[in-house]
């Protein structure tokens, strides 16, 4: 029987549970409705409801009713802090790269590629030891390389993993020449697109 456990952190029961925990534990001041959680975690409303019930019984999540809407947030159990660290180590790159790189001037597109992106998409393999980030710079307003490397340094400290930024021009990314081995490989492998000018993940 094929497991539905996430390749990045297979100790969790499912990708849906991982998505719920990433959305809430990595944003502890945020409350989300079940509908929002279903959208972010990529599951059905009934599936999210069942997972939230299990996690709330353990004190990992908490919720309150506002009219007909149930708002869910991180709980106060002693399990929350160590579990948050585990979730951050496994799924945090998407959140932290968004926060550190997403507001940089001159960035036209931002991607995580390589082994971490592959694991997030469910491809099995060893734990990724670094995070590969591609920064596509705007034609009109090229990115400041110093800002990119400073963002990578901040992300490294938060993730305790090496963060490897690669800056490419918008023209190079758009054409993706057959002779450009790096971009050809990235184009055919799983990637995670990072939202620009925002600091929340789409789990």
PDB file of C-alpha atoms in Angstrom:
ATOM      1  CA  UNK A   1       0.000   0.000   0.000  1.00  0.00           C
ATOM      2  CA  UNK A   2       1.405   3.378  -1.019  1.00  0.00           C
ATOM      3  CA  UNK A   3       1.950   5.840   1.822  1.00  0.00           C
ATOM      4  CA  UNK A   4       0.500   9.341   1.644  1.00  0.00           C
ATOM      5  CA  UNK A   5       3.065  10.622   4.138  1.00  0.00           C
ATOM      6  CA  UNK A   6       5.019  13.696   2.997  1.00  0.00           C
ATOM      7  CA  UNK A   7       8.486  12.843   1.673  1.00  0.00           C
ATOM      8  CA  UNK A   8       9.994  15.785   3.565  1.00  0.00           C
ATOM      9  CA  UNK A   9       8.742  14.611   6.963  1.00  0.00           C
ATOM     10  CA  UNK A  10       7.337  11.058   6.727  1.00  0.00           C
ATOM     11  CA  UNK A  11       6.651  10.855  10.475  1.00  0.00           C
ATOM     12  CA  UNK A  12       3.486  12.876   9.797  1.00  0.00           C
ATOM     13  CA  UNK A  13       0.412  10.896   8.857  1.00  0.00           C
ATOM     14  CA  UNK A  14      -0.343  12.648   5.551  1.00  0.00           C
ATOM     15  CA  UNK A  15       0.482  15.516   3.216  1.00  0.00           C
ATOM     16  CA  UNK A  16      -2.780  17.126   4.297  1.00  0.00           C
ATOM     17  CA  UNK A  17      -1.750  17.081   7.947  1.00  0.00           C
ATOM     18  CA  UNK A  18       1.651  18.488   6.995  1.00  0.00           C
ATOM     19  CA  UNK A  19       0.004  21.296   5.045  1.00  0.00           C
ATOM     20  CA  UNK A  20      -2.282  22.193   7.945  1.00  0.00           C
ATOM     21  CA  UNK A  21       0.584  22.224  10.435  1.00  0.00           C
ATOM     22  CA  UNK A  22       2.799  24.294   8.128  1.00  0.00           C
ATOM     23  CA  UNK A  23       0.055  26.854   7.556  1.00  0.00           C
ATOM     24  CA  UNK A  24      -0.688  27.298  11.267  1.00  0.00           C
ATOM     25  CA  UNK A  25       2.460  26.498  13.247  1.00  0.00           C
ATOM     26  CA  UNK A  26       4.679  28.613  10.999  1.00  0.00           C
ATOM     27  CA  UNK A  27       2.231  31.507  11.370  1.00  0.00           C
ATOM     28  CA  UNK A  28       1.349  31.326  15.093  1.00  0.00           C
ATOM     29  CA  UNK A  29      -0.418  34.707  15.188  1.00  0.00           C
ATOM     30  CA  UNK A  30      -2.739  33.790  12.351  1.00  0.00           C
ATOM     31  CA  UNK A  31      -6.230  32.268  12.459  1.00  0.00           C
ATOM     32  CA  UNK A  32      -7.613  30.494   9.412  1.00  0.00           C
ATOM     33  CA  UNK A  33     -11.044  29.196   8.554  1.00  0.00           C
ATOM     34  CA  UNK A  34     -11.460  25.561   7.556  1.00  0.00           C
ATOM     35  CA  UNK A  35     -12.089  26.715   3.981  1.00  0.00           C
ATOM     36  CA  UNK A  36      -8.817  28.661   3.913  1.00  0.00           C
ATOM     37  CA  UNK A  37      -6.976  25.697   5.412  1.00  0.00           C
ATOM     38  CA  UNK A  38      -8.415  23.370   2.772  1.00  0.00           C
ATOM     39  CA  UNK A  39      -7.249  25.739   0.030  1.00  0.00           C
ATOM     40  CA  UNK A  40      -3.749  26.110   1.453  1.00  0.00           C
ATOM     41  CA  UNK A  41      -3.222  22.481   2.386  1.00  0.00           C
ATOM     42  CA  UNK A  42      -4.743  21.141  -0.813  1.00  0.00           C
ATOM     43  CA  UNK A  43      -7.397  18.943   0.783  1.00  0.00           C
ATOM     44  CA  UNK A  44     -11.146  18.580   1.019  1.00  0.00           C
ATOM     45  CA  UNK A  45     -13.146  20.464   3.626  1.00  0.00           C
ATOM     46  CA  UNK A  46     -14.171  17.215   5.321  1.00  0.00           C
ATOM     47  CA  UNK A  47     -10.580  15.965   5.374  1.00  0.00           C
ATOM     48  CA  UNK A  48      -9.366  19.217   6.930  1.00  0.00           C
ATOM     49  CA  UNK A  49     -12.170  19.076   9.501  1.00  0.00           C
ATOM     50  CA  UNK A  50     -11.135  15.566  10.556  1.00  0.00           C
ATOM     51  CA  UNK A  51      -7.439  16.475  10.838  1.00  0.00           C
ATOM     52  CA  UNK A  52      -8.207  19.631  12.816  1.00  0.00           C
ATOM     53  CA  UNK A  53     -10.339  17.594  15.231  1.00  0.00           C
ATOM     54  CA  UNK A  54      -7.471  15.163  15.866  1.00  0.00           C
ATOM     55  CA  UNK A  55      -4.893  17.914  16.306  1.00  0.00           C
ATOM     56  CA  UNK A  56      -7.148  19.988  18.537  1.00  0.00           C
ATOM     57  CA  UNK A  57      -7.784  17.022  20.834  1.00  0.00           C
ATOM     58  CA  UNK A  58      -4.002  16.779  21.279  1.00  0.00           C
ATOM     59  CA  UNK A  59      -3.749  20.505  22.050  1.00  0.00           C
ATOM     60  CA  UNK A  60      -1.618  21.133  18.966  1.00  0.00           C
ATOM     61  CA  UNK A  61      -4.331  23.310  17.441  1.00  0.00           C
ATOM     62  CA  UNK A  62      -7.075  25.436  18.975  1.00  0.00           C
ATOM     63  CA  UNK A  63     -10.185  26.979  17.464  1.00  0.00           C
ATOM     64  CA  UNK A  64     -13.018  29.370  18.169  1.00  0.00           C
ATOM     65  CA  UNK A  65     -16.378  29.952  16.587  1.00  0.00           C
ATOM     66  CA  UNK A  66     -17.176  33.351  15.052  1.00  0.00           C
ATOM     67  CA  UNK A  67     -20.720  33.202  13.768  1.00  0.00           C
ATOM     68  CA  UNK A  68     -20.800  30.223  11.440  1.00  0.00           C
ATOM     69  CA  UNK A  69     -17.058  30.307  10.828  1.00  0.00           C
ATOM     70  CA  UNK A  70     -14.621  28.164  12.756  1.00  0.00           C
ATOM     71  CA  UNK A  71     -11.235  29.872  13.077  1.00  0.00           C
ATOM     72  CA  UNK A  72      -8.246  27.623  13.762  1.00  0.00           C
ATOM     73  CA  UNK A  73      -4.851  28.611  15.170  1.00  0.00           C
ATOM     74  CA  UNK A  74      -1.784  27.032  16.769  1.00  0.00           C
ATOM     75  CA  UNK A  75      -2.496  25.549  20.195  1.00  0.00           C
ATOM     76  CA  UNK A  76      -0.696  25.843  23.515  1.00  0.00           C
ATOM     77  CA  UNK A  77       0.322  22.230  24.162  1.00  0.00           C
ATOM     78  CA  UNK A  78       3.921  21.545  25.177  1.00  0.00           C
ATOM     79  CA  UNK A  79       4.127  19.589  21.909  1.00  0.00           C
ATOM     80  CA  UNK A  80       3.681  22.722  19.809  1.00  0.00           C
ATOM     81  CA  UNK A  81       7.162  24.214  20.185  1.00  0.00           C
ATOM     82  CA  UNK A  82       9.178  21.086  19.233  1.00  0.00           C
ATOM     83  CA  UNK A  83       6.679  20.184  16.513  1.00  0.00           C
ATOM     84  CA  UNK A  84       6.939  23.696  15.088  1.00  0.00           C
ATOM     85  CA  UNK A  85      10.702  23.289  14.871  1.00  0.00           C
ATOM     86  CA  UNK A  86      10.312  19.977  13.021  1.00  0.00           C
ATOM     87  CA  UNK A  87       7.782  21.483  10.619  1.00  0.00           C
ATOM     88  CA  UNK A  88      10.003  24.529  10.130  1.00  0.00           C
ATOM     89  CA  UNK A  89      13.024  22.364   9.319  1.00  0.00           C
ATOM     90  CA  UNK A  90      11.027  20.321   6.808  1.00  0.00           C
ATOM     91  CA  UNK A  91       8.624  22.864   5.307  1.00  0.00           C
ATOM     92  CA  UNK A  92      10.055  26.164   6.522  1.00  0.00           C
ATOM     93  CA  UNK A  93      12.140  26.941   3.421  1.00  0.00           C
ATOM     94  CA  UNK A  94       9.024  27.904   1.487  1.00  0.00           C
ATOM     95  CA  UNK A  95       7.915  30.279   4.244  1.00  0.00           C
ATOM     96  CA  UNK A  96      11.346  31.680   5.077  1.00  0.00           C
ATOM     97  CA  UNK A  97      12.476  32.171   1.473  1.00  0.00           C
ATOM     98  CA  UNK A  98       9.205  34.039   0.913  1.00  0.00           C
ATOM     99  CA  UNK A  99       9.902  36.296   3.885  1.00  0.00           C
ATOM    100  CA  UNK A 100      13.578  36.959   3.136  1.00  0.00           C
ATOM    101  CA  UNK A 101      13.544  37.181  -0.672  1.00  0.00           C
ATOM    102  CA  UNK A 102       9.947  38.094  -1.527  1.00  0.00           C
ATOM    103  CA  UNK A 103      10.293  41.835  -0.873  1.00  0.00           C
ATOM    104  CA  UNK A 104      13.601  42.398  -2.699  1.00  0.00           C
ATOM    105  CA  UNK A 105      13.601  45.092  -5.370  1.00  0.00           C
ATOM    106  CA  UNK A 106      14.251  44.044  -8.929  1.00  0.00           C
ATOM    107  CA  UNK A 107      13.003  40.461  -8.602  1.00  0.00           C
ATOM    108  CA  UNK A 108      10.697  39.339 -11.416  1.00  0.00           C
ATOM    109  CA  UNK A 109      10.327  35.698 -10.359  1.00  0.00           C
ATOM    110  CA  UNK A 110      11.499  33.561  -7.457  1.00  0.00           C
ATOM    111  CA  UNK A 111      11.783  29.763  -7.375  1.00  0.00           C
ATOM    112  CA  UNK A 112      13.068  27.027  -5.106  1.00  0.00           C
ATOM    113  CA  UNK A 113      14.460  24.140  -7.137  1.00  0.00           C
ATOM    114  CA  UNK A 114      16.626  21.101  -6.513  1.00  0.00           C
ATOM    115  CA  UNK A 115      16.190  18.318  -3.964  1.00  0.00           C
ATOM    116  CA  UNK A 116      14.043  20.282  -1.495  1.00  0.00           C
ATOM    117  CA  UNK A 117      11.511  21.182  -4.185  1.00  0.00           C
ATOM    118  CA  UNK A 118      11.491  17.565  -5.338  1.00  0.00           C
ATOM    119  CA  UNK A 119      10.737  16.326  -1.805  1.00  0.00           C
ATOM    120  CA  UNK A 120       7.915  18.851  -1.402  1.00  0.00           C
ATOM    121  CA  UNK A 121       6.378  17.466  -4.595  1.00  0.00           C
ATOM    122  CA  UNK A 122       6.545  13.967  -3.102  1.00  0.00           C
ATOM    123  CA  UNK A 123       9.687  12.629  -4.757  1.00  0.00           C
ATOM    124  CA  UNK A 124      11.404  10.263  -2.280  1.00  0.00           C
ATOM    125  CA  UNK A 125      15.057  10.590  -1.376  1.00  0.00           C
ATOM    126  CA  UNK A 126      17.481  11.648   1.358  1.00  0.00           C
ATOM    127  CA  UNK A 127      16.945  14.747   3.461  1.00  0.00           C
ATOM    128  CA  UNK A 128      17.981  17.878   1.529  1.00  0.00           C
ATOM    129  CA  UNK A 129      21.042  19.507   3.073  1.00  0.00           C
ATOM    130  CA  UNK A 130      20.691  22.801   1.243  1.00  0.00           C
ATOM    131  CA  UNK A 131      18.097  24.991  -0.439  1.00  0.00           C
ATOM    132  CA  UNK A 132      18.556  26.136  -4.042  1.00  0.00           C
ATOM    133  CA  UNK A 133      16.902  29.463  -4.844  1.00  0.00           C
ATOM    134  CA  UNK A 134      16.673  30.987  -8.314  1.00  0.00           C
ATOM    135  CA  UNK A 135      16.203  34.748  -8.500  1.00  0.00           C
ATOM    136  CA  UNK A 136      15.025  36.023 -11.895  1.00  0.00           C
ATOM    137  CA  UNK A 137      15.859  39.705 -12.072  1.00  0.00           C
ATOM    138  CA  UNK A 138      13.712  42.338 -13.727  1.00  0.00           C
ATOM    139  CA  UNK A 139      14.857  43.768 -17.055  1.00  0.00           C
ATOM    140  CA  UNK A 140      13.986  47.328 -16.032  1.00  0.00           C
ATOM    141  CA  UNK A 141      15.313  47.182 -12.468  1.00  0.00           C
ATOM    142  CA  UNK A 142      18.106  44.610 -11.983  1.00  0.00           C
ATOM    143  CA  UNK A 143      18.363  43.120  -8.516  1.00  0.00           C
ATOM    144  CA  UNK A 144      21.139  44.168  -6.152  1.00  0.00           C
ATOM    145  CA  UNK A 145      23.372  41.087  -5.702  1.00  0.00           C
ATOM    146  CA  UNK A 146      24.354  42.238  -2.209  1.00  0.00           C
ATOM    147  CA  UNK A 147      20.671  42.207  -1.193  1.00  0.00           C
ATOM    148  CA  UNK A 148      20.283  38.678  -2.573  1.00  0.00           C
ATOM    149  CA  UNK A 149      23.280  37.340  -0.652  1.00  0.00           C
ATOM    150  CA  UNK A 150      22.171  39.118   2.527  1.00  0.00           C
ATOM    151  CA  UNK A 151      18.737  37.491   2.186  1.00  0.00           C
ATOM    152  CA  UNK A 152      20.415  34.103   1.710  1.00  0.00           C
ATOM    153  CA  UNK A 153      22.519  34.626   4.847  1.00  0.00           C
ATOM    154  CA  UNK A 154      19.426  35.479   6.914  1.00  0.00           C
ATOM    155  CA  UNK A 155      17.564  32.455   5.571  1.00  0.00           C
ATOM    156  CA  UNK A 156      20.545  30.185   6.332  1.00  0.00           C
ATOM    157  CA  UNK A 157      20.624  31.287   9.954  1.00  0.00           C
ATOM    158  CA  UNK A 158      16.905  30.638  10.378  1.00  0.00           C
ATOM    159  CA  UNK A 159      16.898  27.269   8.604  1.00  0.00           C
ATOM    160  CA  UNK A 160      20.269  25.910   9.748  1.00  0.00           C
ATOM    161  CA  UNK A 161      20.769  24.843   6.121  1.00  0.00           C
ATOM    162  CA  UNK A 162      22.871  26.310   3.330  1.00  0.00           C
ATOM    163  CA  UNK A 163      20.861  28.561   1.009  1.00  0.00           C
ATOM    164  CA  UNK A 164      22.326  28.819  -2.499  1.00  0.00           C
ATOM    165  CA  UNK A 165      20.966  31.744  -4.545  1.00  0.00           C
ATOM    166  CA  UNK A 166      21.415  31.861  -8.318  1.00  0.00           C
ATOM    167  CA  UNK A 167      20.597  35.123 -10.099  1.00  0.00           C
ATOM    168  CA  UNK A 168      19.570  34.920 -13.762  1.00  0.00           C
ATOM    169  CA  UNK A 169      18.297  37.587 -16.111  1.00  0.00           C
ATOM    170  CA  UNK A 170      14.677  37.613 -17.204  1.00  0.00           C
ATOM    171  CA  UNK A 171      15.833  37.219 -20.818  1.00  0.00           C
ATOM    172  CA  UNK A 172      17.963  34.173 -20.015  1.00  0.00           C
ATOM    173  CA  UNK A 173      15.091  32.556 -18.093  1.00  0.00           C
ATOM    174  CA  UNK A 174      12.582  33.323 -20.862  1.00  0.00           C
ATOM    175  CA  UNK A 175      14.734  31.855 -23.647  1.00  0.00           C
ATOM    176  CA  UNK A 176      16.236  28.895 -21.727  1.00  0.00           C
ATOM    177  CA  UNK A 177      18.726  28.038 -24.428  1.00  0.00           C
ATOM    178  CA  UNK A 178      19.350  24.368 -25.151  1.00  0.00           C
ATOM    179  CA  UNK A 179      22.991  25.086 -24.295  1.00  0.00           C
ATOM    180  CA  UNK A 180      22.059  26.349 -20.817  1.00  0.00           C
ATOM    181  CA  UNK A 181      22.343  23.106 -18.845  1.00  0.00           C
ATOM    182  CA  UNK A 182      21.262  24.609 -15.514  1.00  0.00           C
ATOM    183  CA  UNK A 183      18.058  26.205 -16.773  1.00  0.00           C
ATOM    184  CA  UNK A 184      17.204  23.197 -18.913  1.00  0.00           C
ATOM    185  CA  UNK A 185      17.473  20.975 -15.845  1.00  0.00           C
ATOM    186  CA  UNK A 186      15.412  23.357 -13.692  1.00  0.00           C
ATOM    187  CA  UNK A 187      12.749  23.528 -16.417  1.00  0.00           C
ATOM    188  CA  UNK A 188      12.239  19.768 -16.363  1.00  0.00           C
ATOM    189  CA  UNK A 189      12.355  19.239 -12.588  1.00  0.00           C
ATOM    190  CA  UNK A 190       9.924  20.122  -9.766  1.00  0.00           C
ATOM    191  CA  UNK A 191      10.069  23.738  -8.603  1.00  0.00           C
ATOM    192  CA  UNK A 192       8.270  25.762  -5.943  1.00  0.00           C
ATOM    193  CA  UNK A 193       7.177  29.233  -7.024  1.00  0.00           C
ATOM    194  CA  UNK A 194       7.521  31.831  -4.287  1.00  0.00           C
ATOM    195  CA  UNK A 195       5.006  34.720  -4.148  1.00  0.00           C
ATOM    196  CA  UNK A 196       6.552  38.159  -4.426  1.00  0.00           C
ATOM    197  CA  UNK A 197       5.693  40.981  -2.047  1.00  0.00           C
ATOM    198  CA  UNK A 198       3.967  38.578   0.378  1.00  0.00           C
ATOM    199  CA  UNK A 199       4.992  36.629   3.428  1.00  0.00           C
ATOM    200  CA  UNK A 200       2.688  33.658   3.592  1.00  0.00           C
ATOM    201  CA  UNK A 201       2.972  30.241   2.027  1.00  0.00           C
ATOM    202  CA  UNK A 202       0.522  28.370  -0.103  1.00  0.00           C
ATOM    203  CA  UNK A 203       0.905  24.968   1.528  1.00  0.00           C
TER     204      UNK A 203
END
